[in-house]
PDB file of C-alpha atoms in Angstrom:
ATOM      1  CA  UNK A 730     -10.176  20.317   4.264  1.00 40.00           C
ATOM      2  CA  UNK A 731     -10.922  21.665   0.814  1.00 40.00           C
ATOM      3  CA  UNK A 732     -11.686  19.156  -1.811  1.00 42.00           C
ATOM      4  CA  UNK A 733      -9.028  18.205  -4.414  1.00 44.00           C
ATOM      5  CA  UNK A 734      -9.941  17.143  -7.777  1.00 44.00           C
ATOM      6  CA  UNK A 735      -8.283  13.851  -8.835  1.00 49.00           C
ATOM      7  CA  UNK A 736      -6.255  13.055 -12.198  1.00 46.00           C
ATOM      8  CA  UNK A 737      -6.466   9.648 -12.651  1.00 45.00           C
ATOM      9  CA  UNK A 738      -5.373   8.200 -15.839  1.00 42.00           C
ATOM     10  CA  UNK A 739      -4.945   5.201 -17.841  1.00 41.00           C
ATOM     11  CA  UNK A 740      -1.933   4.666 -20.176  1.00 39.00           C
ATOM     12  CA  UNK A 741       0.049   1.995 -21.759  1.00 37.00           C
ATOM     13  CA  UNK A 742       4.262   1.561 -20.777  1.00 37.00           C
ATOM     14  CA  UNK A 743       6.445  -1.165 -21.839  1.00 37.00           C
ATOM     15  CA  UNK A 744       8.621  -1.092 -18.238  1.00 36.00           C
ATOM     16  CA  UNK A 745       8.358   0.934 -14.570  1.00 41.00           C
ATOM     17  CA  UNK A 746      11.117   0.107 -12.783  1.00 40.00           C
ATOM     18  CA  UNK A 747      13.825  -2.572 -12.303  1.00 40.00           C
ATOM     19  CA  UNK A 748      13.514  -4.884  -9.147  1.00 37.00           C
ATOM     20  CA  UNK A 749      15.013  -7.120  -7.111  1.00 36.00           C
ATOM     21  CA  UNK A 750      13.212 -10.241  -6.703  1.00 40.00           C
ATOM     22  CA  UNK A 751      12.598 -14.077  -5.154  1.00 39.00           C
ATOM     23  CA  UNK A 752      11.807 -16.912  -7.055  1.00 40.00           C
ATOM     24  CA  UNK A 753       8.893 -19.233  -6.234  1.00 42.00           C
ATOM     25  CA  UNK A 754       7.714 -22.367  -7.469  1.00 43.00           C
ATOM     26  CA  UNK A 755       4.722 -21.567  -8.852  1.00 44.00           C
ATOM     27  CA  UNK A 756       0.586 -23.542  -6.906  1.00 48.00           C
ATOM     28  CA  UNK A 757      -1.171 -25.680  -8.341  1.00 48.00           C
ATOM     29  CA  UNK A 758      -4.756 -24.554  -9.187  1.00 47.00           C
ATOM     30  CA  UNK A 759      -4.237 -21.455 -11.454  1.00 44.00           C
ATOM     31  CA  UNK A 760      -6.243 -22.022 -14.573  1.00 57.00           C
ATOM     32  CA  UNK A 761      -6.216 -18.879 -16.151  1.00 81.00           C
ATOM     33  CA  UNK A 762      -4.141 -15.451 -16.107  1.00 92.00           C
ATOM     34  CA  UNK A 763      -5.041 -13.708 -12.679  1.00 95.00           C
ATOM     35  CA  UNK A 764      -3.887 -10.571 -11.563  1.00 97.00           C
ATOM     36  CA  UNK A 765      -4.569  -7.229  -9.839  1.00 98.00           C
ATOM     37  CA  UNK A 766      -2.726  -3.933  -8.209  1.00 98.00           C
ATOM     38  CA  UNK A 767      -3.511  -1.718  -6.000  1.00 98.00           C
ATOM     39  CA  UNK A 768      -1.860   1.391  -4.592  1.00 98.00           C
ATOM     40  CA  UNK A 769      -3.329   1.532  -0.852  1.00 98.00           C
ATOM     41  CA  UNK A 770      -6.234   0.333   1.238  1.00 98.00           C
ATOM     42  CA  UNK A 771      -7.474   1.027   4.426  1.00 97.00           C
ATOM     43  CA  UNK A 772     -10.210  -0.703   6.329  1.00 96.00           C
ATOM     44  CA  UNK A 773     -10.218   0.878  10.218  1.00 95.00           C
ATOM     45  CA  UNK A 774     -13.052   1.568  12.746  1.00 94.00           C
ATOM     46  CA  UNK A 775     -12.253   4.190  14.954  1.00 91.00           C
ATOM     47  CA  UNK A 776     -14.181   4.537  18.618  1.00 91.00           C
ATOM     48  CA  UNK A 777     -15.352   1.045  17.922  1.00 91.00           C
ATOM     49  CA  UNK A 778     -17.512   1.912  14.893  1.00 91.00           C
ATOM     50  CA  UNK A 779     -18.030   0.443  11.911  1.00 91.00           C
ATOM     51  CA  UNK A 780     -15.089  -0.306   9.853  1.00 93.00           C
ATOM     52  CA  UNK A 781     -15.097   1.834   6.089  1.00 92.00           C
ATOM     53  CA  UNK A 782     -12.690   1.612   3.257  1.00 94.00           C
ATOM     54  CA  UNK A 783     -10.450   3.912   1.907  1.00 94.00           C
ATOM     55  CA  UNK A 784      -8.389   3.653  -1.333  1.00 95.00           C
ATOM     56  CA  UNK A 785      -8.987   0.705  -3.292  1.00 95.00           C
ATOM     57  CA  UNK A 786     -12.136  -0.215  -3.506  1.00 91.00           C
ATOM     58  CA  UNK A 787     -13.584   2.704  -0.438  1.00 89.00           C
ATOM     59  CA  UNK A 788     -17.091   2.420   0.954  1.00 82.00           C
ATOM     60  CA  UNK A 789     -17.264   5.461   2.417  1.00 66.00           C
ATOM     61  CA  UNK A 790     -17.137   8.432   1.701  1.00 66.00           C
ATOM     62  CA  UNK A 791     -18.046   7.021  -1.287  1.00 64.00           C
ATOM     63  CA  UNK A 792     -16.294   8.560  -3.998  1.00 60.00           C
ATOM     64  CA  UNK A 793     -13.973  10.656  -2.174  1.00 71.00           C
ATOM     65  CA  UNK A 794     -11.607  12.376  -4.656  1.00 80.00           C
ATOM     66  CA  UNK A 795      -9.472  12.823  -1.836  1.00 88.00           C
ATOM     67  CA  UNK A 796      -8.943   9.404  -1.495  1.00 92.00           C
ATOM     68  CA  UNK A 797      -9.461   7.225  -4.668  1.00 92.00           C
ATOM     69  CA  UNK A 798      -6.344   5.072  -5.208  1.00 96.00           C
ATOM     70  CA  UNK A 799      -5.317   3.342  -8.535  1.00 96.00           C
ATOM     71  CA  UNK A 800      -6.273  -0.051  -8.734  1.00 97.00           C
ATOM     72  CA  UNK A 801      -6.743  -2.645 -11.949  1.00 98.00           C
ATOM     73  CA  UNK A 802      -7.179  -6.146 -12.128  1.00 97.00           C
ATOM     74  CA  UNK A 803      -7.031  -7.836 -15.692  1.00 97.00           C
ATOM     75  CA  UNK A 804     -10.024  -9.166 -17.991  1.00 96.00           C
ATOM     76  CA  UNK A 805     -10.308 -13.064 -18.132  1.00 93.00           C
ATOM     77  CA  UNK A 806      -8.291 -14.296 -21.029  1.00 92.00           C
ATOM     78  CA  UNK A 807      -5.134 -11.292 -19.108  1.00 95.00           C
ATOM     79  CA  UNK A 808      -3.985  -8.642 -21.914  1.00 96.00           C
ATOM     80  CA  UNK A 809      -1.408  -8.003 -24.196  1.00 96.00           C
ATOM     81  CA  UNK A 810      -1.586  -4.728 -23.830  1.00 97.00           C
ATOM     82  CA  UNK A 811      -0.270  -3.114 -19.954  1.00 97.00           C
ATOM     83  CA  UNK A 812      -3.619  -1.573 -18.199  1.00 98.00           C
ATOM     84  CA  UNK A 813      -1.835   0.958 -15.588  1.00 98.00           C
ATOM     85  CA  UNK A 814      -3.706   3.345 -13.446  1.00 98.00           C
ATOM     86  CA  UNK A 815      -1.726   6.448 -12.616  1.00 98.00           C
ATOM     87  CA  UNK A 816      -3.081   9.210  -9.851  1.00 96.00           C
ATOM     88  CA  UNK A 817      -0.691  11.956 -10.284  1.00 96.00           C
ATOM     89  CA  UNK A 818      -1.739  13.988  -7.327  1.00 94.00           C
ATOM     90  CA  UNK A 819      -1.307  11.583  -5.017  1.00 96.00           C
ATOM     91  CA  UNK A 820      -4.229  10.737  -2.091  1.00 96.00           C
ATOM     92  CA  UNK A 821      -5.394  11.567   1.322  1.00 95.00           C
ATOM     93  CA  UNK A 822      -6.721   8.651   3.199  1.00 94.00           C
ATOM     94  CA  UNK A 823      -9.014  10.552   6.369  1.00 91.00           C
ATOM     95  CA  UNK A 824     -10.769   9.352   9.084  1.00 89.00           C
ATOM     96  CA  UNK A 825     -12.202  12.313  11.342  1.00 83.00           C
ATOM     97  CA  UNK A 826      -9.043  14.188  12.518  1.00 83.00           C
ATOM     98  CA  UNK A 827      -7.054  11.133  11.422  1.00 87.00           C
ATOM     99  CA  UNK A 828      -5.029  11.156   8.619  1.00 92.00           C
ATOM    100  CA  UNK A 829      -4.027   7.428   8.214  1.00 95.00           C
ATOM    101  CA  UNK A 830      -2.653   7.776   5.063  1.00 97.00           C
ATOM    102  CA  UNK A 831      -1.179  10.737   3.027  1.00 97.00           C
ATOM    103  CA  UNK A 832       2.691  12.610   3.108  1.00 97.00           C
ATOM    104  CA  UNK A 833       5.075  13.025   5.624  1.00 93.00           C
ATOM    105  CA  UNK A 834       3.917  16.077   7.921  1.00 90.00           C
ATOM    106  CA  UNK A 835       5.087  19.406   6.984  1.00 89.00           C
ATOM    107  CA  UNK A 836       6.444  22.486   9.127  1.00 83.00           C
ATOM    108  CA  UNK A 837       3.175  23.549  10.197  1.00 84.00           C
ATOM    109  CA  UNK A 838       1.895  19.657  11.081  1.00 82.00           C
ATOM    110  CA  UNK A 839      -0.699  19.466   8.493  1.00 89.00           C
ATOM    111  CA  UNK A 840      -0.204  16.350   6.345  1.00 94.00           C
ATOM    112  CA  UNK A 841       0.019  17.102   2.484  1.00 95.00           C
ATOM    113  CA  UNK A 842      -1.449  14.122   0.002  1.00 96.00           C
ATOM    114  CA  UNK A 843       0.869  11.495  -0.746  1.00 98.00           C
ATOM    115  CA  UNK A 844       2.952  11.330  -3.976  1.00 98.00           C
ATOM    116  CA  UNK A 845       2.253   9.639  -7.703  1.00 98.00           C
ATOM    117  CA  UNK A 846       0.176   6.248  -7.331  1.00 98.00           C
ATOM    118  CA  UNK A 847      -0.138   4.243  -9.991  1.00 98.00           C
ATOM    119  CA  UNK A 848      -1.233   0.128 -10.482  1.00 98.00           C
ATOM    120  CA  UNK A 849      -0.635  -2.312 -13.443  1.00 98.00           C
ATOM    121  CA  UNK A 850      -1.159  -5.327 -14.444  1.00 98.00           C
ATOM    122  CA  UNK A 851      -0.478  -6.886 -17.882  1.00 98.00           C
ATOM    123  CA  UNK A 852      -0.102 -10.438 -19.293  1.00 96.00           C
ATOM    124  CA  UNK A 853      -1.593 -13.948 -20.689  1.00 94.00           C
ATOM    125  CA  UNK A 854       0.767 -16.597 -20.432  1.00 93.00           C
ATOM    126  CA  UNK A 855       2.936 -14.460 -17.700  1.00 96.00           C
ATOM    127  CA  UNK A 856       1.818 -12.200 -16.012  1.00 97.00           C
ATOM    128  CA  UNK A 857       3.092  -9.133 -14.087  1.00 98.00           C
ATOM    129  CA  UNK A 858       1.661  -7.240 -11.696  1.00 98.00           C
ATOM    130  CA  UNK A 859       3.022  -4.078  -9.946  1.00 98.00           C
ATOM    131  CA  UNK A 860       2.043  -1.173  -7.613  1.00 98.00           C
ATOM    132  CA  UNK A 861       3.759   1.600  -6.466  1.00 98.00           C
ATOM    133  CA  UNK A 862       2.943   4.483  -4.044  1.00 98.00           C
ATOM    134  CA  UNK A 863       5.638   7.205  -3.410  1.00 98.00           C
ATOM    135  CA  UNK A 864       6.383   9.881  -0.639  1.00 98.00           C
ATOM    136  CA  UNK A 865       3.908   8.062   1.589  1.00 98.00           C
ATOM    137  CA  UNK A 866       3.274   9.397   5.430  1.00 96.00           C
ATOM    138  CA  UNK A 867       2.336  10.792   7.421  1.00 94.00           C
ATOM    139  CA  UNK A 868       3.891   7.797  10.995  1.00 91.00           C
ATOM    140  CA  UNK A 869       4.148   5.442  12.177  1.00 96.00           C
ATOM    141  CA  UNK A 870       5.487   4.609   8.910  1.00 97.00           C
ATOM    142  CA  UNK A 871       6.679   6.590   6.297  1.00 96.00           C
ATOM    143  CA  UNK A 872       8.759   5.849   2.707  1.00 98.00           C
ATOM    144  CA  UNK A 873       9.946   7.665  -0.346  1.00 98.00           C
ATOM    145  CA  UNK A 874       9.068   4.863  -2.393  1.00 98.00           C
ATOM    146  CA  UNK A 875       6.981   1.666  -1.666  1.00 98.00           C
ATOM    147  CA  UNK A 876       6.760  -1.381  -5.071  1.00 98.00           C
ATOM    148  CA  UNK A 877       4.986  -4.340  -4.813  1.00 98.00           C
ATOM    149  CA  UNK A 878       6.135  -6.836  -8.487  1.00 98.00           C
ATOM    150  CA  UNK A 879       4.638  -9.994  -8.780  1.00 98.00           C
ATOM    151  CA  UNK A 880       5.691 -11.928 -11.954  1.00 98.00           C
ATOM    152  CA  UNK A 881       3.538 -15.507 -12.952  1.00 96.00           C
ATOM    153  CA  UNK A 882       3.998 -18.437 -15.265  1.00 93.00           C
ATOM    154  CA  UNK A 883       3.069 -21.807 -15.256  1.00 89.00           C
ATOM    155  CA  UNK A 884       6.000 -22.760 -13.828  1.00 91.00           C
ATOM    156  CA  UNK A 885       7.277 -20.131 -11.156  1.00 91.00           C
ATOM    157  CA  UNK A 886       6.589 -17.169  -9.295  1.00 93.00           C
ATOM    158  CA  UNK A 887       8.553 -13.910  -9.090  1.00 96.00           C
ATOM    159  CA  UNK A 888       8.112 -11.357  -5.984  1.00 97.00           C
ATOM    160  CA  UNK A 889       9.477  -8.081  -4.200  1.00 98.00           C
ATOM    161  CA  UNK A 890       9.320  -5.563  -2.138  1.00 98.00           C
ATOM    162  CA  UNK A 891      11.559  -2.458  -2.948  1.00 98.00           C
ATOM    163  CA  UNK A 892      11.519   0.116  -0.429  1.00 98.00           C
ATOM    164  CA  UNK A 893      13.793   3.499  -0.417  1.00 98.00           C
ATOM    165  CA  UNK A 894      13.933   5.917   2.661  1.00 98.00           C
ATOM    166  CA  UNK A 895      11.688   3.488   4.761  1.00 98.00           C
ATOM    167  CA  UNK A 896      11.562   4.104   8.189  1.00 98.00           C
ATOM    168  CA  UNK A 897       8.859   3.052  11.195  1.00 98.00           C
ATOM    169  CA  UNK A 898       8.411   5.040  14.216  1.00 97.00           C
ATOM    170  CA  UNK A 899       8.399   2.972  17.021  1.00 97.00           C
ATOM    171  CA  UNK A 900       7.589   5.455  20.110  1.00 97.00           C
ATOM    172  CA  UNK A 901       6.356   8.700  20.303  1.00 95.00           C
ATOM    173  CA  UNK A 902       6.614  11.239  22.831  1.00 93.00           C
ATOM    174  CA  UNK A 903       3.336  12.627  25.387  1.00 88.00           C
ATOM    175  CA  UNK A 904       2.833  15.259  21.845  1.00 88.00           C
ATOM    176  CA  UNK A 905       3.097  12.523  19.070  1.00 86.00           C
ATOM    177  CA  UNK A 906       6.503  13.501  18.397  1.00 91.00           C
ATOM    178  CA  UNK A 907       8.696  10.363  17.350  1.00 93.00           C
ATOM    179  CA  UNK A 908      10.589   8.990  20.228  1.00 96.00           C
ATOM    180  CA  UNK A 909      12.420   6.334  18.628  1.00 97.00           C
ATOM    181  CA  UNK A 910      12.582   5.165  14.947  1.00 97.00           C
ATOM    182  CA  UNK A 911      13.377   2.001  13.051  1.00 97.00           C
ATOM    183  CA  UNK A 912      14.712   2.259   9.056  1.00 98.00           C
ATOM    184  CA  UNK A 913      13.682  -0.847   7.177  1.00 98.00           C
ATOM    185  CA  UNK A 914      15.373  -2.719   4.627  1.00 98.00           C
ATOM    186  CA  UNK A 915      15.533  -1.932   1.023  1.00 98.00           C
ATOM    187  CA  UNK A 916      14.472  -5.371  -0.139  1.00 98.00           C
ATOM    188  CA  UNK A 917      13.030  -6.576   3.510  1.00 98.00           C
ATOM    189  CA  UNK A 918      12.925  -9.923   4.376  1.00 98.00           C
ATOM    190  CA  UNK A 919       9.262 -12.329   3.994  1.00 98.00           C
ATOM    191  CA  UNK A 920       6.894 -11.227   7.113  1.00 98.00           C
ATOM    192  CA  UNK A 921       9.617  -8.798   8.675  1.00 98.00           C
ATOM    193  CA  UNK A 922       7.531  -7.566  11.654  1.00 98.00           C
ATOM    194  CA  UNK A 923       8.101  -3.924  13.719  1.00 98.00           C
ATOM    195  CA  UNK A 924       5.874  -3.200  16.558  1.00 98.00           C
ATOM    196  CA  UNK A 925       5.188   0.089  16.869  1.00 97.00           C
ATOM    197  CA  UNK A 926       2.836   2.548  20.165  1.00 96.00           C
ATOM    198  CA  UNK A 927       1.345   6.036  19.700  1.00 94.00           C
ATOM    199  CA  UNK A 928       2.173   6.938  23.356  1.00 93.00           C
ATOM    200  CA  UNK A 929      -0.092   9.719  22.461  1.00 90.00           C
ATOM    201  CA  UNK A 930      -2.823   8.370  21.760  1.00 90.00           C
ATOM    202  CA  UNK A 931      -2.252   5.181  23.526  1.00 91.00           C
ATOM    203  CA  UNK A 932      -2.734   3.311  20.077  1.00 94.00           C
ATOM    204  CA  UNK A 933      -0.315   0.406  19.157  1.00 96.00           C
ATOM    205  CA  UNK A 934       0.066  -2.672  16.101  1.00 97.00           C
ATOM    206  CA  UNK A 935       2.611  -3.976  13.593  1.00 98.00           C
ATOM    207  CA  UNK A 936       3.738  -2.987  10.698  1.00 98.00           C
ATOM    208  CA  UNK A 937       4.599  -6.288   8.083  1.00 98.00           C
ATOM    209  CA  UNK A 938       6.954  -5.820   5.270  1.00 98.00           C
ATOM    210  CA  UNK A 939       7.103  -8.181   2.762  1.00 98.00           C
ATOM    211  CA  UNK A 940       3.970  -9.917   3.267  1.00 98.00           C
ATOM    212  CA  UNK A 941       3.252 -13.107   0.830  1.00 97.00           C
ATOM    213  CA  UNK A 942      -0.321 -15.118   0.384  1.00 97.00           C
ATOM    214  CA  UNK A 943      -1.333 -17.631  -1.296  1.00 96.00           C
ATOM    215  CA  UNK A 944      -4.796 -16.871  -2.203  1.00 96.00           C
ATOM    216  CA  UNK A 945      -7.110 -20.071  -2.786  1.00 94.00           C
ATOM    217  CA  UNK A 946      -7.761 -19.837  -6.848  1.00 92.00           C
ATOM    218  CA  UNK A 947      -3.965 -20.282  -7.257  1.00 92.00           C
ATOM    219  CA  UNK A 948      -2.478 -16.987  -7.215  1.00 95.00           C
ATOM    220  CA  UNK A 949      -0.092 -14.592  -5.056  1.00 97.00           C
ATOM    221  CA  UNK A 950      -0.538 -11.591  -3.517  1.00 98.00           C
ATOM    222  CA  UNK A 951       2.708  -9.737  -2.374  1.00 98.00           C
ATOM    223  CA  UNK A 952       1.976  -6.918   0.307  1.00 98.00           C
ATOM    224  CA  UNK A 953       4.894  -4.660   0.074  1.00 98.00           C
ATOM    225  CA  UNK A 954       3.791  -2.932   3.177  1.00 98.00           C
ATOM    226  CA  UNK A 955       1.291  -4.430   5.779  1.00 98.00           C
ATOM    227  CA  UNK A 956       0.458  -2.435   8.827  1.00 98.00           C
ATOM    228  CA  UNK A 957      -2.658  -4.083  11.650  1.00 98.00           C
ATOM    229  CA  UNK A 958      -3.746  -1.206  13.514  1.00 97.00           C
ATOM    230  CA  UNK A 959      -4.430  -2.916  17.345  1.00 96.00           C
ATOM    231  CA  UNK A 960      -6.564   0.116  19.191  1.00 94.00           C
ATOM    232  CA  UNK A 961      -7.846   1.004  21.696  1.00 95.00           C
ATOM    233  CA  UNK A 962      -8.750   3.993  19.420  1.00 93.00           C
ATOM    234  CA  UNK A 963      -8.396   2.783  15.538  1.00 94.00           C
ATOM    235  CA  UNK A 964      -8.755  -1.074  14.718  1.00 97.00           C
ATOM    236  CA  UNK A 965      -8.317  -2.303  11.240  1.00 97.00           C
ATOM    237  CA  UNK A 966      -5.558  -2.051   8.722  1.00 98.00           C
ATOM    238  CA  UNK A 967      -3.272  -0.659   5.753  1.00 98.00           C
ATOM    239  CA  UNK A 968      -1.925  -2.214   3.230  1.00 98.00           C
ATOM    240  CA  UNK A 969       0.118  -0.225   0.689  1.00 98.00           C
ATOM    241  CA  UNK A 970       1.458  -1.639  -2.912  1.00 98.00           C
ATOM    242  CA  UNK A 971      -0.241  -4.922  -3.418  1.00 98.00           C
ATOM    243  CA  UNK A 972       0.252  -7.015  -6.877  1.00 98.00           C
ATOM    244  CA  UNK A 973      -1.844 -10.193  -7.010  1.00 98.00           C
ATOM    245  CA  UNK A 974      -1.090 -12.523 -10.096  1.00 97.00           C
ATOM    246  CA  UNK A 975      -0.824 -15.824 -11.435  1.00 95.00           C
ATOM    247  CA  UNK A 976      -1.036 -18.043 -14.867  1.00 84.00           C
TER     248      UNK A 976
END
């Protein structure tokens, strides 16, 4: 496959999208503003080999322009101006013959790159982080848009997951064609879990939506989509749209 050039730029913006949200009490322990966002990340082992990472923090192949993902972190003390990373031509997370992250299957059976990817973080006393992935696939999960948002002050947290046209292919036939599928709500409940089986290769796993994680430093992470690949061939996980915040 020919190597594509990447256009990842950092820009300042004042607003991205309006989102539905849920407010939570802020846990104690976050002594300074912290925040980060990642559009997507995969850690995967194939056929019992060592796990390698694509997307945010990718380890192999290092610097592969096809698989790079927007990834931002607030500096110490925070930032009054938004720190934004945008990938305008999408990404392909490729492992051997398999495209684990990209766009939806095309008519010829190929997998194009995903759509635009974005990560943003801003704030000092109030921290706001956002991660967005558009036109993601190929399967078992695909969606037009996946968004995670995290806002934190000293008094509260507001976490949100928003999905557009999201579907989990829960089983395939022996040729890999979807045999059953489930539509995912635009605002999924916290921890919604949907299992899947890829019958043509024998793999299985679960997809967790709107996952919330309390971190040791007092910050909170929301993973819009967290796919656990449980083998026997592919073992690992993939997160699409991750936002972390603490203040």
